[in-house]
Amino acid sequence: MSAMTGLRLLPWSDPDGKPCYLSSDDGNSPLSRRADTIEAVQMSMGVELLRHARALLAAPKADARELRYLADRLCEALRDVLRVAESRGARLPPCDEGDGPAPGGGGRD
């Protein structure tokens, strides 16, 4: 794997809600490993929240307060997962035109 370059979007924000970035070419630095761990926790929490949401939505007696609380937590989880996706996507190596399958998924006949 090639060395990282540029800024890495971290899975947390500063006290004002602004994104935090790590400037490092070392993908194995202590801060980078900490960010990897937090991303994994955020993804795991999203999975668990989704399970809880399915159960609550299937409950006929769920009230508006419970559903509003669930919606707030789902928004937080979605925000976290989108930040992880953005961070990981930005760290992917650029694709050359000759890389990957042809548009439409087919090969040459």
Short mmCIF file of N, CA and C in Angstrom, two decimals:
data_model
loop_
_atom_site.label_atom_id
_atom_site.label_comp_id
_atom_site.label_asym_id
_atom_site.label_seq_id
_atom_site.Cartn_x
_atom_site.Cartn_y
_atom_site.Cartn_z
N MET A 1 0.85 -1.18 0.00
CA MET A 1 0.00 0.00 0.00
C MET A 1 0.89 1.23 0.00
N SER A 2 0.50 2.25 -0.78
CA SER A 2 1.32 3.44 -0.88
C SER A 2 1.11 4.33 0.34
N ALA A 3 2.06 5.23 0.56
CA ALA A 3 1.99 6.13 1.70
C ALA A 3 0.85 7.13 1.51
N MET A 4 0.22 7.52 2.61
CA MET A 4 -0.86 8.49 2.56
C MET A 4 -0.27 9.87 2.31
N THR A 5 -0.99 10.68 1.60
CA THR A 5 -0.59 12.07 1.41
C THR A 5 -1.81 12.95 1.63
N GLY A 6 -1.58 14.19 1.96
CA GLY A 6 -2.69 15.12 2.15
C GLY A 6 -3.25 15.05 3.55
N LEU A 7 -4.46 15.58 3.70
CA LEU A 7 -5.11 15.64 5.00
C LEU A 7 -6.13 14.52 5.15
N ARG A 8 -6.21 13.99 6.36
CA ARG A 8 -7.21 12.97 6.67
C ARG A 8 -8.30 13.61 7.52
N LEU A 9 -9.53 13.49 7.07
CA LEU A 9 -10.66 13.95 7.86
C LEU A 9 -10.82 13.00 9.04
N LEU A 10 -10.79 13.56 10.24
CA LEU A 10 -10.90 12.73 11.45
C LEU A 10 -12.36 12.52 11.83
N PRO A 11 -12.66 11.45 12.56
CA PRO A 11 -14.05 11.12 12.88
C PRO A 11 -14.64 11.92 14.05
N TRP A 12 -14.09 13.08 14.31
CA TRP A 12 -14.63 13.96 15.34
C TRP A 12 -14.49 15.40 14.87
N SER A 13 -15.16 16.30 15.56
CA SER A 13 -15.07 17.72 15.22
C SER A 13 -14.56 18.48 16.44
N ASP A 14 -14.21 19.75 16.22
CA ASP A 14 -13.74 20.57 17.34
C ASP A 14 -14.95 21.05 18.15
N PRO A 15 -14.73 21.73 19.28
CA PRO A 15 -15.85 22.15 20.12
C PRO A 15 -16.87 23.04 19.40
N ASP A 16 -16.45 23.71 18.32
CA ASP A 16 -17.38 24.55 17.55
C ASP A 16 -18.08 23.77 16.45
N GLY A 17 -17.82 22.45 16.35
CA GLY A 17 -18.46 21.63 15.33
C GLY A 17 -17.74 21.63 14.00
N LYS A 18 -16.57 22.24 13.93
CA LYS A 18 -15.81 22.27 12.69
C LYS A 18 -15.02 20.98 12.54
N PRO A 19 -14.82 20.51 11.30
CA PRO A 19 -14.09 19.26 11.09
C PRO A 19 -12.64 19.37 11.52
N CYS A 20 -12.09 18.25 11.94
CA CYS A 20 -10.68 18.16 12.32
C CYS A 20 -9.96 17.30 11.29
N TYR A 21 -8.72 17.66 11.01
CA TYR A 21 -7.92 16.95 10.02
C TYR A 21 -6.58 16.57 10.61
N LEU A 22 -6.01 15.49 10.08
CA LEU A 22 -4.68 15.04 10.44
C LEU A 22 -3.80 15.18 9.21
N SER A 23 -2.67 15.85 9.38
CA SER A 23 -1.70 15.97 8.30
C SER A 23 -0.55 15.03 8.62
N SER A 24 -0.51 13.91 7.92
CA SER A 24 0.52 12.91 8.18
C SER A 24 0.61 11.96 7.00
N ASP A 25 1.81 11.54 6.69
CA ASP A 25 2.01 10.51 5.67
C ASP A 25 2.08 9.13 6.31
N ASP A 26 1.97 9.09 7.65
CA ASP A 26 2.09 7.83 8.38
C ASP A 26 0.69 7.35 8.77
N GLY A 27 0.17 6.37 8.02
CA GLY A 27 -1.15 5.82 8.31
C GLY A 27 -1.17 4.96 9.56
N ASN A 28 -0.01 4.80 10.20
CA ASN A 28 0.08 3.98 11.40
C ASN A 28 0.51 4.81 12.62
N SER A 29 0.34 6.12 12.55
CA SER A 29 0.68 6.97 13.69
C SER A 29 -0.33 6.72 14.81
N PRO A 30 0.02 7.08 16.05
CA PRO A 30 -0.93 6.88 17.15
C PRO A 30 -2.27 7.58 16.91
N LEU A 31 -2.26 8.79 16.38
CA LEU A 31 -3.51 9.50 16.14
C LEU A 31 -4.31 8.85 15.01
N SER A 32 -3.61 8.38 14.00
CA SER A 32 -4.29 7.69 12.90
C SER A 32 -4.93 6.39 13.38
N ARG A 33 -4.22 5.64 14.21
CA ARG A 33 -4.79 4.40 14.77
C ARG A 33 -5.99 4.71 15.67
N ARG A 34 -5.91 5.79 16.43
CA ARG A 34 -7.03 6.20 17.29
C ARG A 34 -8.25 6.53 16.43
N ALA A 35 -8.02 7.26 15.34
CA ALA A 35 -9.12 7.60 14.43
C ALA A 35 -9.72 6.32 13.83
N ASP A 36 -8.88 5.35 13.46
CA ASP A 36 -9.39 4.08 12.93
C ASP A 36 -10.29 3.38 13.95
N THR A 37 -9.86 3.40 15.21
CA THR A 37 -10.64 2.77 16.28
C THR A 37 -11.98 3.47 16.47
N ILE A 38 -11.97 4.78 16.47
CA ILE A 38 -13.22 5.53 16.65
C ILE A 38 -14.15 5.31 15.47
N GLU A 39 -13.60 5.27 14.25
CA GLU A 39 -14.43 4.98 13.08
C GLU A 39 -15.10 3.62 13.22
N ALA A 40 -14.35 2.63 13.69
CA ALA A 40 -14.92 1.29 13.86
C ALA A 40 -16.04 1.30 14.89
N VAL A 41 -15.85 2.04 15.98
CA VAL A 41 -16.89 2.15 17.01
C VAL A 41 -18.12 2.84 16.44
N GLN A 42 -17.92 3.91 15.67
CA GLN A 42 -19.05 4.62 15.08
C GLN A 42 -19.84 3.72 14.14
N MET A 43 -19.15 2.94 13.33
CA MET A 43 -19.81 2.03 12.40
C MET A 43 -20.60 0.97 13.18
N SER A 44 -20.00 0.43 14.22
CA SER A 44 -20.66 -0.59 15.04
C SER A 44 -21.90 -0.01 15.74
N MET A 45 -21.79 1.20 16.23
CA MET A 45 -22.93 1.84 16.89
C MET A 45 -24.06 2.07 15.88
N GLY A 46 -23.71 2.40 14.65
CA GLY A 46 -24.72 2.57 13.61
C GLY A 46 -25.48 1.29 13.34
N VAL A 47 -24.76 0.17 13.30
CA VAL A 47 -25.40 -1.13 13.08
C VAL A 47 -26.36 -1.44 14.22
N GLU A 48 -25.93 -1.22 15.45
CA GLU A 48 -26.78 -1.50 16.61
C GLU A 48 -27.99 -0.57 16.63
N LEU A 49 -27.81 0.68 16.29
CA LEU A 49 -28.91 1.63 16.26
C LEU A 49 -29.93 1.23 15.20
N LEU A 50 -29.46 0.77 14.07
CA LEU A 50 -30.36 0.32 13.01
C LEU A 50 -31.20 -0.86 13.48
N ARG A 51 -30.60 -1.79 14.19
CA ARG A 51 -31.36 -2.92 14.76
C ARG A 51 -32.43 -2.42 15.72
N HIS A 52 -32.04 -1.49 16.58
CA HIS A 52 -33.00 -0.92 17.53
C HIS A 52 -34.12 -0.19 16.80
N ALA A 53 -33.78 0.55 15.75
CA ALA A 53 -34.78 1.30 14.98
C ALA A 53 -35.80 0.35 14.36
N ARG A 54 -35.31 -0.74 13.79
CA ARG A 54 -36.24 -1.70 13.18
C ARG A 54 -37.21 -2.27 14.21
N ALA A 55 -36.68 -2.57 15.39
CA ALA A 55 -37.54 -3.11 16.45
C ALA A 55 -38.55 -2.07 16.93
N LEU A 56 -38.11 -0.83 17.12
CA LEU A 56 -39.02 0.21 17.59
C LEU A 56 -40.09 0.53 16.55
N LEU A 57 -39.70 0.57 15.30
CA LEU A 57 -40.67 0.88 14.25
C LEU A 57 -41.69 -0.25 14.07
N ALA A 58 -41.32 -1.45 14.45
CA ALA A 58 -42.24 -2.58 14.38
C ALA A 58 -43.19 -2.63 15.58
N ALA A 59 -42.87 -1.86 16.62
CA ALA A 59 -43.70 -1.85 17.83
C ALA A 59 -44.90 -0.93 17.61
N PRO A 60 -46.10 -1.46 17.64
CA PRO A 60 -47.28 -0.63 17.37
C PRO A 60 -47.52 0.45 18.42
N LYS A 61 -46.97 0.29 19.61
CA LYS A 61 -47.24 1.26 20.68
C LYS A 61 -46.10 2.28 20.85
N ALA A 62 -45.18 2.38 19.90
CA ALA A 62 -44.12 3.37 20.00
C ALA A 62 -44.74 4.76 19.93
N ASP A 63 -44.36 5.63 20.87
CA ASP A 63 -44.96 6.96 20.88
C ASP A 63 -44.06 7.98 20.17
N ALA A 64 -44.59 9.18 20.01
CA ALA A 64 -43.89 10.23 19.27
C ALA A 64 -42.56 10.60 19.93
N ARG A 65 -42.53 10.61 21.26
CA ARG A 65 -41.29 10.96 21.97
C ARG A 65 -40.20 9.95 21.67
N GLU A 66 -40.53 8.67 21.69
CA GLU A 66 -39.56 7.61 21.39
C GLU A 66 -39.09 7.71 19.93
N LEU A 67 -40.02 7.96 19.04
CA LEU A 67 -39.66 8.04 17.63
C LEU A 67 -38.81 9.27 17.33
N ARG A 68 -39.10 10.38 17.99
CA ARG A 68 -38.28 11.58 17.82
C ARG A 68 -36.87 11.34 18.34
N TYR A 69 -36.74 10.71 19.49
CA TYR A 69 -35.42 10.38 20.04
C TYR A 69 -34.68 9.46 19.08
N LEU A 70 -35.37 8.47 18.55
CA LEU A 70 -34.76 7.55 17.59
C LEU A 70 -34.29 8.32 16.35
N ALA A 71 -35.12 9.22 15.85
CA ALA A 71 -34.74 9.99 14.66
C ALA A 71 -33.49 10.84 14.93
N ASP A 72 -33.39 11.43 16.10
CA ASP A 72 -32.20 12.21 16.45
C ASP A 72 -30.95 11.33 16.46
N ARG A 73 -31.06 10.14 17.07
CA ARG A 73 -29.90 9.24 17.12
C ARG A 73 -29.54 8.73 15.72
N LEU A 74 -30.55 8.45 14.89
CA LEU A 74 -30.28 8.01 13.52
C LEU A 74 -29.57 9.11 12.73
N CYS A 75 -29.96 10.36 12.93
CA CYS A 75 -29.28 11.48 12.26
C CYS A 75 -27.83 11.57 12.69
N GLU A 76 -27.57 11.39 13.98
CA GLU A 76 -26.19 11.42 14.47
C GLU A 76 -25.37 10.28 13.86
N ALA A 77 -25.96 9.10 13.82
CA ALA A 77 -25.25 7.95 13.27
C ALA A 77 -24.98 8.14 11.77
N LEU A 78 -25.96 8.67 11.05
CA LEU A 78 -25.77 8.91 9.62
C LEU A 78 -24.67 9.94 9.40
N ARG A 79 -24.65 11.00 10.19
CA ARG A 79 -23.59 12.01 10.10
C ARG A 79 -22.21 11.35 10.29
N ASP A 80 -22.10 10.50 11.31
CA ASP A 80 -20.83 9.84 11.59
C ASP A 80 -20.41 8.92 10.45
N VAL A 81 -21.34 8.13 9.93
CA VAL A 81 -21.02 7.19 8.86
C VAL A 81 -20.65 7.93 7.58
N LEU A 82 -21.34 9.03 7.29
CA LEU A 82 -20.99 9.82 6.11
C LEU A 82 -19.60 10.44 6.25
N ARG A 83 -19.24 10.85 7.45
CA ARG A 83 -17.89 11.39 7.67
C ARG A 83 -16.85 10.29 7.47
N VAL A 84 -17.12 9.09 7.97
CA VAL A 84 -16.20 7.97 7.77
C VAL A 84 -16.05 7.68 6.27
N ALA A 85 -17.18 7.65 5.56
CA ALA A 85 -17.13 7.38 4.12
C ALA A 85 -16.34 8.45 3.39
N GLU A 86 -16.55 9.71 3.74
CA GLU A 86 -15.82 10.81 3.10
C GLU A 86 -14.32 10.68 3.38
N SER A 87 -13.98 10.39 4.63
CA SER A 87 -12.58 10.27 5.01
C SER A 87 -11.91 9.12 4.28
N ARG A 88 -12.57 7.97 4.27
CA ARG A 88 -11.99 6.80 3.60
C ARG A 88 -11.93 6.98 2.09
N GLY A 89 -12.95 7.58 1.52
CA GLY A 89 -12.96 7.82 0.08
C GLY A 89 -11.85 8.75 -0.34
N ALA A 90 -11.57 9.77 0.47
CA ALA A 90 -10.51 10.71 0.15
C ALA A 90 -9.13 10.06 0.21
N ARG A 91 -9.02 8.96 0.93
CA ARG A 91 -7.72 8.28 1.05
C ARG A 91 -7.51 7.18 0.02
N LEU A 92 -8.51 6.94 -0.84
CA LEU A 92 -8.35 5.93 -1.88
C LEU A 92 -7.38 6.45 -2.94
N PRO A 93 -6.57 5.55 -3.50
CA PRO A 93 -5.68 6.02 -4.57
C PRO A 93 -6.50 6.40 -5.79
N PRO A 94 -6.01 7.37 -6.54
CA PRO A 94 -6.76 7.77 -7.75
C PRO A 94 -6.80 6.63 -8.75
N CYS A 95 -7.90 6.54 -9.48
CA CYS A 95 -8.07 5.50 -10.49
C CYS A 95 -7.58 6.02 -11.83
N ASP A 96 -6.87 5.20 -12.56
CA ASP A 96 -6.50 5.52 -13.92
C ASP A 96 -7.66 5.08 -14.81
N GLU A 97 -7.72 5.64 -16.00
CA GLU A 97 -8.81 5.28 -16.91
C GLU A 97 -8.81 3.80 -17.24
N GLY A 98 -7.66 3.17 -17.25
CA GLY A 98 -7.57 1.75 -17.59
C GLY A 98 -7.87 0.81 -16.44
N ASP A 99 -8.07 1.37 -15.24
CA ASP A 99 -8.35 0.54 -14.06
C ASP A 99 -9.83 0.19 -13.98
N GLY A 100 -10.13 -0.98 -13.49
CA GLY A 100 -11.51 -1.35 -13.19
C GLY A 100 -12.29 -1.77 -14.41
N PRO A 101 -13.54 -2.17 -14.18
CA PRO A 101 -14.39 -2.66 -15.27
C PRO A 101 -14.82 -1.51 -16.18
N ALA A 102 -15.18 -1.86 -17.38
CA ALA A 102 -15.68 -0.86 -18.33
C ALA A 102 -17.04 -0.36 -17.88
N PRO A 103 -17.42 0.87 -18.26
CA PRO A 103 -18.75 1.37 -17.92
C PRO A 103 -19.82 0.39 -18.39
N GLY A 104 -20.82 0.21 -17.59
CA GLY A 104 -21.89 -0.73 -17.93
C GLY A 104 -21.60 -2.13 -17.41
N GLY A 105 -20.41 -2.35 -16.84
CA GLY A 105 -20.08 -3.61 -16.22
C GLY A 105 -19.65 -4.71 -17.18
N GLY A 106 -19.69 -4.45 -18.44
CA GLY A 106 -19.34 -5.50 -19.40
C GLY A 106 -17.92 -5.38 -19.89
N GLY A 107 -17.41 -6.44 -20.41
CA GLY A 107 -16.08 -6.43 -21.00
C GLY A 107 -16.19 -6.25 -22.49
N ARG A 108 -15.09 -6.34 -23.14
CA ARG A 108 -15.11 -6.22 -24.60
C ARG A 108 -15.46 -7.54 -25.21
N ASP A 109 -16.28 -7.50 -26.27
CA ASP A 109 -16.68 -8.72 -26.96
C ASP A 109 -15.81 -8.96 -28.15
#
